[in-house]
mmCIF file of C-alpha atoms in Angstrom:
data_model
loop_
_atom_site.group_PDB
_atom_site.id
_atom_site.type_symbol
_atom_site.label_atom_id
_atom_site.label_comp_id
_atom_site.label_asym_id
_atom_site.label_seq_id
_atom_site.Cartn_x
_atom_site.Cartn_y
_atom_site.Cartn_z
ATOM 1 C CA UNK A 1 -75.551 -5.779 -19.215
ATOM 2 C CA UNK A 2 -75.460 -3.342 -16.277
ATOM 3 C CA UNK A 3 -72.071 -4.774 -15.287
ATOM 4 C CA UNK A 4 -70.650 -3.781 -18.684
ATOM 5 C CA UNK A 5 -72.232 -0.342 -18.324
ATOM 6 C CA UNK A 6 -70.523 0.151 -14.954
ATOM 7 C CA UNK A 7 -67.201 -1.139 -16.321
ATOM 8 C CA UNK A 8 -67.309 1.363 -19.197
ATOM 9 C CA UNK A 9 -68.162 4.187 -16.796
ATOM 10 C CA UNK A 10 -65.081 3.394 -14.699
ATOM 11 C CA UNK A 11 -62.871 3.284 -17.807
ATOM 12 C CA UNK A 12 -64.069 6.803 -18.671
ATOM 13 C CA UNK A 13 -63.677 8.315 -15.205
ATOM 14 C CA UNK A 14 -60.939 6.094 -13.700
ATOM 15 C CA UNK A 15 -62.748 6.713 -10.447
ATOM 16 C CA UNK A 16 -65.269 4.317 -8.866
ATOM 17 C CA UNK A 17 -67.122 7.060 -6.975
ATOM 18 C CA UNK A 18 -67.594 9.310 -10.021
ATOM 19 C CA UNK A 19 -68.571 6.305 -12.135
ATOM 20 C CA UNK A 20 -71.236 5.354 -9.580
ATOM 21 C CA UNK A 21 -72.608 8.907 -9.668
ATOM 22 C CA UNK A 22 -72.820 8.782 -13.475
ATOM 23 C CA UNK A 23 -74.686 5.469 -13.321
ATOM 24 C CA UNK A 24 -76.981 6.608 -10.471
ATOM 25 C CA UNK A 25 -75.990 3.732 -8.197
ATOM 26 C CA UNK A 26 -74.104 3.506 -4.936
ATOM 27 C CA UNK A 27 -70.372 3.003 -5.031
ATOM 28 C CA UNK A 28 -70.545 -0.389 -3.231
ATOM 29 C CA UNK A 29 -73.139 -1.629 -5.762
ATOM 30 C CA UNK A 30 -70.912 -0.602 -8.667
ATOM 31 C CA UNK A 31 -67.878 -2.224 -7.045
ATOM 32 C CA UNK A 32 -69.748 -5.502 -6.533
ATOM 33 C CA UNK A 33 -70.853 -5.489 -10.178
ATOM 34 C CA UNK A 34 -67.275 -4.965 -11.346
ATOM 35 C CA UNK A 35 -66.100 -7.788 -9.084
ATOM 36 C CA UNK A 36 -68.707 -10.136 -10.597
ATOM 37 C CA UNK A 37 -67.452 -9.198 -14.049
ATOM 38 C CA UNK A 38 -63.893 -9.908 -12.935
ATOM 39 C CA UNK A 39 -64.994 -13.301 -11.622
ATOM 40 C CA UNK A 40 -66.513 -14.111 -15.016
ATOM 41 C CA UNK A 41 -63.318 -13.120 -16.854
ATOM 42 C CA UNK A 42 -61.078 -14.802 -14.288
ATOM 43 C CA UNK A 43 -58.870 -11.792 -13.624
ATOM 44 C CA UNK A 44 -58.634 -8.250 -12.299
ATOM 45 C CA UNK A 45 -59.825 -5.530 -14.674
ATOM 46 C CA UNK A 46 -58.630 -2.483 -12.718
ATOM 47 C CA UNK A 47 -55.608 -1.710 -10.593
ATOM 48 C CA UNK A 48 -57.132 0.222 -7.698
ATOM 49 C CA UNK A 49 -54.544 2.666 -6.396
ATOM 50 C CA UNK A 50 -56.683 5.416 -4.862
ATOM 51 C CA UNK A 51 -56.457 8.328 -7.288
ATOM 52 C CA UNK A 52 -54.444 6.261 -9.780
ATOM 53 C CA UNK A 53 -57.065 3.675 -10.778
ATOM 54 C CA UNK A 54 -56.242 2.279 -14.221
ATOM 55 C CA UNK A 55 -56.968 -0.684 -16.471
ATOM 56 C CA UNK A 56 -54.972 -3.881 -16.159
ATOM 57 C CA UNK A 57 -53.715 -5.668 -19.248
ATOM 58 C CA UNK A 58 -56.828 -7.879 -19.147
ATOM 59 C CA UNK A 59 -58.992 -4.765 -18.851
ATOM 60 C CA UNK A 60 -57.365 -3.204 -21.906
ATOM 61 C CA UNK A 61 -57.863 -6.420 -23.875
ATOM 62 C CA UNK A 62 -61.587 -6.768 -23.148
ATOM 63 C CA UNK A 63 -62.433 -3.045 -23.394
ATOM 64 C CA UNK A 64 -63.056 -2.860 -27.187
ATOM 65 C CA UNK A 65 -65.130 -6.046 -27.106
ATOM 66 C CA UNK A 66 -67.289 -4.837 -24.217
ATOM 67 C CA UNK A 67 -67.737 -1.451 -25.893
ATOM 68 C CA UNK A 68 -68.977 -3.125 -29.068
ATOM 69 C CA UNK A 69 -71.240 -5.481 -27.099
ATOM 70 C CA UNK A 70 -72.800 -2.610 -25.152
ATOM 71 C CA UNK A 71 -73.347 -0.482 -28.264
ATOM 72 C CA UNK A 72 -74.948 -3.424 -30.062
ATOM 73 C CA UNK A 73 -77.284 -4.092 -27.141
ATOM 74 C CA UNK A 74 -78.231 -0.424 -26.916
ATOM 75 C CA UNK A 75 -78.901 -0.317 -30.644
ATOM 76 C CA UNK A 76 -81.064 -3.431 -30.458
ATOM 77 C CA UNK A 77 -83.055 -2.007 -27.544
ATOM 78 C CA UNK A 78 -83.577 1.304 -29.290
ATOM 79 C CA UNK A 79 -84.724 -0.352 -32.496
ATOM 80 C CA UNK A 80 -86.994 -2.786 -30.652
ATOM 81 C CA UNK A 81 -88.693 0.095 -28.822
ATOM 82 C CA UNK A 82 -89.318 1.839 -32.128
ATOM 83 C CA UNK A 83 -91.323 -0.973 -33.728
ATOM 84 C CA UNK A 84 -94.916 -0.014 -34.240
ATOM 85 C CA UNK A 85 -94.390 3.723 -33.847
ATOM 86 C CA UNK A 86 -96.546 5.578 -36.323
ATOM 87 C CA UNK A 87 -94.798 8.944 -36.217
ATOM 88 C CA UNK A 88 -92.737 10.181 -39.154
ATOM 89 C CA UNK A 89 -89.101 9.409 -38.312
ATOM 90 C CA UNK A 90 -86.765 11.620 -40.367
ATOM 91 C CA UNK A 91 -83.051 11.065 -40.825
ATOM 92 C CA UNK A 92 -80.846 13.513 -42.714
ATOM 93 C CA UNK A 93 -77.372 12.138 -43.299
ATOM 94 C CA UNK A 94 -74.505 13.715 -45.216
ATOM 95 C CA UNK A 95 -72.075 11.402 -47.001
ATOM 96 C CA UNK A 96 -68.849 12.570 -48.639
ATOM 97 C CA UNK A 97 -68.565 11.706 -52.314
ATOM 98 C CA UNK A 98 -66.378 8.770 -53.311
ATOM 99 C CA UNK A 99 -66.771 6.587 -50.218
ATOM 100 C CA UNK A 100 -67.660 2.896 -50.459
ATOM 101 C CA UNK A 101 -70.109 2.193 -47.604
ATOM 102 C CA UNK A 102 -71.747 -1.250 -47.737
ATOM 103 C CA UNK A 103 -72.157 -1.220 -43.943
ATOM 104 C CA UNK A 104 -74.180 2.005 -44.155
ATOM 105 C CA UNK A 105 -76.424 0.390 -46.760
ATOM 106 C CA UNK A 106 -77.047 -2.532 -44.421
ATOM 107 C CA UNK A 107 -77.848 -0.253 -41.480
ATOM 108 C CA UNK A 108 -80.260 1.849 -43.537
ATOM 109 C CA UNK A 109 -82.016 -1.303 -44.779
ATOM 110 C CA UNK A 110 -82.464 -2.487 -41.182
ATOM 111 C CA UNK A 111 -83.722 0.929 -40.092
ATOM 112 C CA UNK A 112 -86.284 0.962 -42.887
ATOM 113 C CA UNK A 113 -87.533 -2.426 -41.679
ATOM 114 C CA UNK A 114 -87.749 -1.541 -38.005
ATOM 115 C CA UNK A 115 -88.890 2.079 -38.454
ATOM 116 C CA UNK A 116 -91.841 1.922 -40.850
ATOM 117 C CA UNK A 117 -92.228 5.698 -40.785
ATOM 118 C CA UNK A 118 -88.561 6.384 -41.620
ATOM 119 C CA UNK A 119 -87.941 9.208 -44.099
ATOM 120 C CA UNK A 120 -84.406 9.455 -45.474
ATOM 121 C CA UNK A 121 -82.645 12.513 -46.871
ATOM 122 C CA UNK A 122 -79.116 11.610 -48.021
ATOM 123 C CA UNK A 123 -76.938 14.532 -49.084
ATOM 124 C CA UNK A 124 -73.548 14.492 -50.807
ATOM 125 C CA UNK A 125 -70.606 16.720 -51.611
ATOM 126 C CA UNK A 126 -66.999 16.940 -50.556
ATOM 127 C CA UNK A 127 -66.172 16.284 -46.917
ATOM 128 C CA UNK A 128 -65.787 20.018 -46.360
ATOM 129 C CA UNK A 129 -69.154 20.797 -47.959
ATOM 130 C CA UNK A 130 -70.969 18.117 -45.996
ATOM 131 C CA UNK A 131 -69.358 19.221 -42.736
ATOM 132 C CA UNK A 132 -70.168 22.880 -43.389
ATOM 133 C CA UNK A 133 -73.807 22.014 -44.051
ATOM 134 C CA UNK A 134 -73.985 20.024 -40.820
ATOM 135 C CA UNK A 135 -72.522 22.846 -38.748
ATOM 136 C CA UNK A 136 -75.076 25.242 -40.214
ATOM 137 C CA UNK A 137 -77.929 22.895 -39.289
ATOM 138 C CA UNK A 138 -80.212 20.565 -41.171
ATOM 139 C CA UNK A 139 -78.008 17.450 -41.211
ATOM 140 C CA UNK A 140 -78.192 14.968 -38.342
ATOM 141 C CA UNK A 141 -75.092 12.866 -39.023
ATOM 142 C CA UNK A 142 -72.154 12.969 -41.446
ATOM 143 C CA UNK A 143 -69.776 10.346 -42.812
ATOM 144 C CA UNK A 144 -66.663 12.162 -44.001
ATOM 145 C CA UNK A 145 -62.888 12.068 -44.160
ATOM 146 C CA UNK A 146 -61.458 13.105 -40.815
ATOM 147 C CA UNK A 147 -60.487 16.804 -41.016
ATOM 148 C CA UNK A 148 -56.910 17.675 -40.090
ATOM 149 C CA UNK A 149 -58.303 20.318 -37.732
ATOM 150 C CA UNK A 150 -61.789 19.286 -36.663
ATOM 151 C CA UNK A 151 -64.048 22.088 -35.392
ATOM 152 C CA UNK A 152 -64.638 22.077 -31.636
ATOM 153 C CA UNK A 153 -68.344 21.582 -32.279
ATOM 154 C CA UNK A 154 -67.767 18.342 -34.195
ATOM 155 C CA UNK A 155 -68.015 15.070 -32.292
ATOM 156 C CA UNK A 156 -66.552 12.120 -34.211
ATOM 157 C CA UNK A 157 -66.395 8.340 -34.008
ATOM 158 C CA UNK A 158 -63.788 6.524 -36.153
ATOM 159 C CA UNK A 159 -65.252 4.059 -38.661
ATOM 160 C CA UNK A 160 -62.513 2.730 -40.948
ATOM 161 C CA UNK A 161 -59.695 3.619 -43.315
ATOM 162 C CA UNK A 162 -60.835 3.996 -46.907
ATOM 163 C CA UNK A 163 -58.265 2.382 -49.182
ATOM 164 C CA UNK A 164 -58.006 3.462 -52.832
ATOM 165 C CA UNK A 165 -56.921 1.517 -55.908
ATOM 166 C CA UNK A 166 -56.821 1.998 -59.697
ATOM 167 C CA UNK A 167 -59.696 0.979 -61.962
ATOM 168 C CA UNK A 168 -58.429 0.077 -65.440
ATOM 169 C CA UNK A 169 -60.224 -1.312 -68.481
ATOM 170 C CA UNK A 170 -60.356 -5.096 -68.544
ATOM 171 C CA UNK A 171 -58.272 -5.147 -71.747
ATOM 172 C CA UNK A 172 -55.520 -2.975 -70.221
ATOM 173 C CA UNK A 173 -52.236 -4.731 -69.427
ATOM 174 C CA UNK A 174 -53.107 -4.279 -65.747
ATOM 175 C CA UNK A 175 -56.304 -6.206 -66.296
ATOM 176 C CA UNK A 176 -54.611 -9.364 -64.994
ATOM 177 C CA UNK A 177 -55.170 -8.039 -61.480
ATOM 178 C CA UNK A 178 -51.489 -7.769 -60.523
ATOM 179 C CA UNK A 179 -50.373 -4.604 -58.658
ATOM 180 C CA UNK A 180 -49.148 -1.782 -60.898
ATOM 181 C CA UNK A 181 -46.237 0.562 -60.214
ATOM 182 C CA UNK A 182 -47.097 4.244 -60.168
ATOM 183 C CA UNK A 183 -44.566 5.042 -62.904
ATOM 184 C CA UNK A 184 -46.304 2.590 -65.250
ATOM 185 C CA UNK A 185 -49.609 4.442 -65.291
ATOM 186 C CA UNK A 186 -48.993 8.012 -64.098
ATOM 187 C CA UNK A 187 -48.367 9.284 -67.641
ATOM 188 C CA UNK A 188 -51.414 7.531 -69.107
ATOM 189 C CA UNK A 189 -54.813 9.299 -69.361
ATOM 190 C CA UNK A 190 -56.725 9.731 -66.108
ATOM 191 C CA UNK A 191 -60.304 10.649 -65.230
ATOM 192 C CA UNK A 192 -60.916 13.303 -62.575
ATOM 193 C CA UNK A 193 -63.951 12.551 -60.393
ATOM 194 C CA UNK A 194 -63.380 15.627 -58.248
ATOM 195 C CA UNK A 195 -63.429 13.528 -55.065
ATOM 196 C CA UNK A 196 -60.977 12.953 -52.234
ATOM 197 C CA UNK A 197 -59.531 9.820 -53.823
ATOM 198 C CA UNK A 198 -58.534 11.753 -56.934
ATOM 199 C CA UNK A 199 -56.931 14.484 -54.814
ATOM 200 C CA UNK A 200 -54.982 11.951 -52.746
ATOM 201 C CA UNK A 201 -53.702 10.259 -55.908
ATOM 202 C CA UNK A 202 -52.676 13.546 -57.534
ATOM 203 C CA UNK A 203 -50.709 14.653 -54.452
ATOM 204 C CA UNK A 204 -49.113 11.246 -53.910
ATOM 205 C CA UNK A 205 -47.985 11.016 -57.540
ATOM 206 C CA UNK A 206 -46.528 14.520 -57.471
ATOM 207 C CA UNK A 207 -44.701 13.695 -54.236
ATOM 208 C CA UNK A 208 -43.030 10.800 -56.064
ATOM 209 C CA UNK A 209 -42.037 12.931 -59.042
ATOM 210 C CA UNK A 210 -44.891 12.015 -61.398
ATOM 211 C CA UNK A 211 -47.552 14.334 -62.802
ATOM 212 C CA UNK A 212 -50.781 12.494 -63.712
ATOM 213 C CA UNK A 213 -52.508 13.604 -66.906
ATOM 214 C CA UNK A 214 -56.189 14.157 -66.147
ATOM 215 C CA UNK A 215 -57.611 14.199 -69.647
ATOM 216 C CA UNK A 216 -61.254 13.835 -68.676
ATOM 217 C CA UNK A 217 -63.426 15.296 -65.900
ATOM 218 C CA UNK A 218 -66.772 13.964 -64.662
ATOM 219 C CA UNK A 219 -69.226 14.741 -61.892
ATOM 220 C CA UNK A 220 -69.937 11.237 -60.614
ATOM 221 C CA UNK A 221 -68.175 7.937 -60.103
ATOM 222 C CA UNK A 222 -70.656 6.106 -62.364
ATOM 223 C CA UNK A 223 -69.676 8.395 -65.255
ATOM 224 C CA UNK A 224 -65.978 7.830 -64.540
ATOM 225 C CA UNK A 225 -66.399 4.051 -64.483
ATOM 226 C CA UNK A 226 -68.232 4.156 -67.807
ATOM 227 C CA UNK A 227 -65.374 6.060 -69.453
ATOM 228 C CA UNK A 228 -62.751 3.842 -67.828
ATOM 229 C CA UNK A 229 -64.474 0.689 -69.117
ATOM 230 C CA UNK A 230 -64.235 2.167 -72.625
ATOM 231 C CA UNK A 231 -60.481 2.503 -72.183
ATOM 232 C CA UNK A 232 -60.528 6.312 -72.141
ATOM 233 C CA UNK A 233 -58.542 6.579 -68.934
ATOM 234 C CA UNK A 234 -57.968 5.249 -65.429
ATOM 235 C CA UNK A 235 -59.794 6.299 -62.282
ATOM 236 C CA UNK A 236 -59.042 6.093 -58.566
ATOM 237 C CA UNK A 237 -61.763 4.160 -56.743
ATOM 238 C CA UNK A 238 -62.260 2.572 -53.317
ATOM 239 C CA UNK A 239 -60.380 -0.719 -53.059
ATOM 240 C CA UNK A 240 -62.661 -3.700 -53.468
ATOM 241 C CA UNK A 241 -65.086 -1.938 -55.784
ATOM 242 C CA UNK A 242 -66.355 -4.073 -58.683
ATOM 243 C CA UNK A 243 -67.740 -2.797 -61.992
ATOM 244 C CA UNK A 244 -68.432 -4.372 -65.412
ATOM 245 C CA UNK A 245 -65.571 -4.115 -67.918
ATOM 246 C CA UNK A 246 -63.062 -3.013 -65.276
ATOM 247 C CA UNK A 247 -60.370 -4.472 -63.062
ATOM 248 C CA UNK A 248 -59.486 -2.752 -59.801
ATOM 249 C CA UNK A 249 -55.793 -3.182 -58.977
ATOM 250 C CA UNK A 250 -53.571 -1.822 -56.243
ATOM 251 C CA UNK A 251 -50.451 0.280 -56.659
ATOM 252 C CA UNK A 252 -47.325 -1.704 -55.836
ATOM 253 C CA UNK A 253 -45.217 1.190 -54.583
ATOM 254 C CA UNK A 254 -47.582 3.270 -52.444
ATOM 255 C CA UNK A 255 -50.716 3.042 -50.345
ATOM 256 C CA UNK A 256 -53.535 5.545 -50.781
ATOM 257 C CA UNK A 257 -56.020 5.918 -47.945
ATOM 258 C CA UNK A 258 -57.954 8.320 -45.759
ATOM 259 C CA UNK A 259 -59.523 7.978 -42.308
ATOM 260 C CA UNK A 260 -63.324 8.003 -42.387
ATOM 261 C CA UNK A 261 -65.404 9.057 -39.377
ATOM 262 C CA UNK A 262 -69.026 9.349 -38.356
ATOM 263 C CA UNK A 263 -69.714 12.832 -37.073
ATOM 264 C CA UNK A 264 -72.398 14.914 -35.392
ATOM 265 C CA UNK A 265 -72.595 18.428 -34.014
ATOM 266 C CA UNK A 266 -71.863 18.194 -30.287
ATOM 267 C CA UNK A 267 -74.727 19.189 -28.024
ATOM 268 C CA UNK A 268 -77.333 19.191 -30.777
ATOM 269 C CA UNK A 269 -80.358 17.047 -30.012
ATOM 270 C CA UNK A 270 -80.678 14.043 -32.322
ATOM 271 C CA UNK A 271 -83.936 12.528 -33.491
ATOM 272 C CA UNK A 272 -85.030 8.944 -32.987
ATOM 273 C CA UNK A 273 -83.729 7.662 -36.335
ATOM 274 C CA UNK A 274 -80.406 9.515 -36.023
ATOM 275 C CA UNK A 275 -79.806 8.043 -32.571
ATOM 276 C CA UNK A 276 -80.677 4.567 -33.842
ATOM 277 C CA UNK A 277 -78.285 4.937 -36.792
ATOM 278 C CA UNK A 278 -75.515 6.226 -34.520
ATOM 279 C CA UNK A 279 -75.793 3.326 -32.103
ATOM 280 C CA UNK A 280 -75.992 0.754 -34.893
ATOM 281 C CA UNK A 281 -73.001 2.318 -36.666
ATOM 282 C CA UNK A 282 -70.836 2.277 -33.547
ATOM 283 C CA UNK A 283 -71.676 -1.382 -32.959
ATOM 284 C CA UNK A 284 -70.535 -2.490 -36.420
ATOM 285 C CA UNK A 285 -67.103 -3.246 -37.858
ATOM 286 C CA UNK A 286 -66.703 -0.977 -40.904
ATOM 287 C CA UNK A 287 -63.180 -1.965 -41.918
ATOM 288 C CA UNK A 288 -63.353 -3.896 -45.205
ATOM 289 C CA UNK A 289 -62.243 -7.516 -44.961
ATOM 290 C CA UNK A 290 -58.670 -8.131 -46.083
ATOM 291 C CA UNK A 291 -57.370 -4.602 -45.527
ATOM 292 C CA UNK A 292 -54.749 -3.457 -43.055
ATOM 293 C CA UNK A 293 -56.351 -0.839 -40.743
ATOM 294 C CA UNK A 294 -52.943 0.343 -39.586
ATOM 295 C CA UNK A 295 -52.102 1.679 -43.041
ATOM 296 C CA UNK A 296 -48.586 0.311 -43.032
ATOM 297 C CA UNK A 297 -48.750 -1.628 -46.312
ATOM 298 C CA UNK A 298 -46.697 -0.481 -49.292
ATOM 299 C CA UNK A 299 -43.099 -0.067 -50.288
ATOM 300 C CA UNK A 300 -43.351 3.685 -49.925
ATOM 301 C CA UNK A 301 -45.412 5.262 -47.175
ATOM 302 C CA UNK A 302 -46.983 8.522 -48.238
ATOM 303 C CA UNK A 303 -48.717 9.479 -45.013
ATOM 304 C CA UNK A 304 -47.604 13.118 -45.167
ATOM 305 C CA UNK A 305 -48.569 13.423 -48.810
ATOM 306 C CA UNK A 306 -51.895 11.756 -48.156
ATOM 307 C CA UNK A 307 -52.542 14.020 -45.192
ATOM 308 C CA UNK A 308 -51.886 17.046 -47.362
ATOM 309 C CA UNK A 309 -54.132 15.663 -50.064
ATOM 310 C CA UNK A 310 -56.927 14.950 -47.632
ATOM 311 C CA UNK A 311 -56.626 18.489 -46.309
ATOM 312 C CA UNK A 312 -56.845 19.955 -49.790
ATOM 313 C CA UNK A 313 -59.860 17.782 -50.517
ATOM 314 C CA UNK A 314 -61.534 19.154 -47.429
#
């Protein structure tokens, strides 16, 4: 594992001497470790050109895999060392409303198993509210939509792109699961959840010349889904969400999404549980299966409209 550690240090510094200093080893030792790694992969990982050291094509290809492997190993080591600790292990995490986070649920379940003294405090709100609370102190980590202009104090790690779709009553004509055109449903009743997904939909529809009619307003997604199942209106939800009495269908003429990140205040000391969550989160693949992370699906690309909507939601 130390070979991967040295490789990642060189990719950050692009300098073998500085990388050796960061890893507290001699430069020849680091070089030998990199050479052993190259022997295992059967190719050169770095083009060594004095001050112009840079990754080869092979190096660029293996980089994301080695990063994930190293983070996973670090997370496993951290969690293993925590077993049997009797101290209270608090974790305060802020999560923006409206996100669908099965991976977070899995990580928290594992933490609860490996950290018997774990105490969780999960706080919600809009991305802007959660971020503001974190900057003021009291929140260890946040999972939010990426701000258009992130504060200098915010350190972020990309997680995935949250896709949004339309939840309609099962008896609606869209209940067959086929994609629906925006013009078909924009004028029908809608339910405002007050979250980022609703804001993105409103801005995207307006950009295409439609004005959604938000007849109902609720404070939580569960309330919105209940009304939608009764046929009182449609609601924008994370793609892939399932709920009784509803069908979640995509829009055929646009793609609604926002970039979701894990964030922490730079320089602020993190507790044991927060560090364990961070390492586990960075080692996992958060992108839902069957979605296009590049965000290029759809007959009409509304990236500018979505960006504006995300900004207004923040």
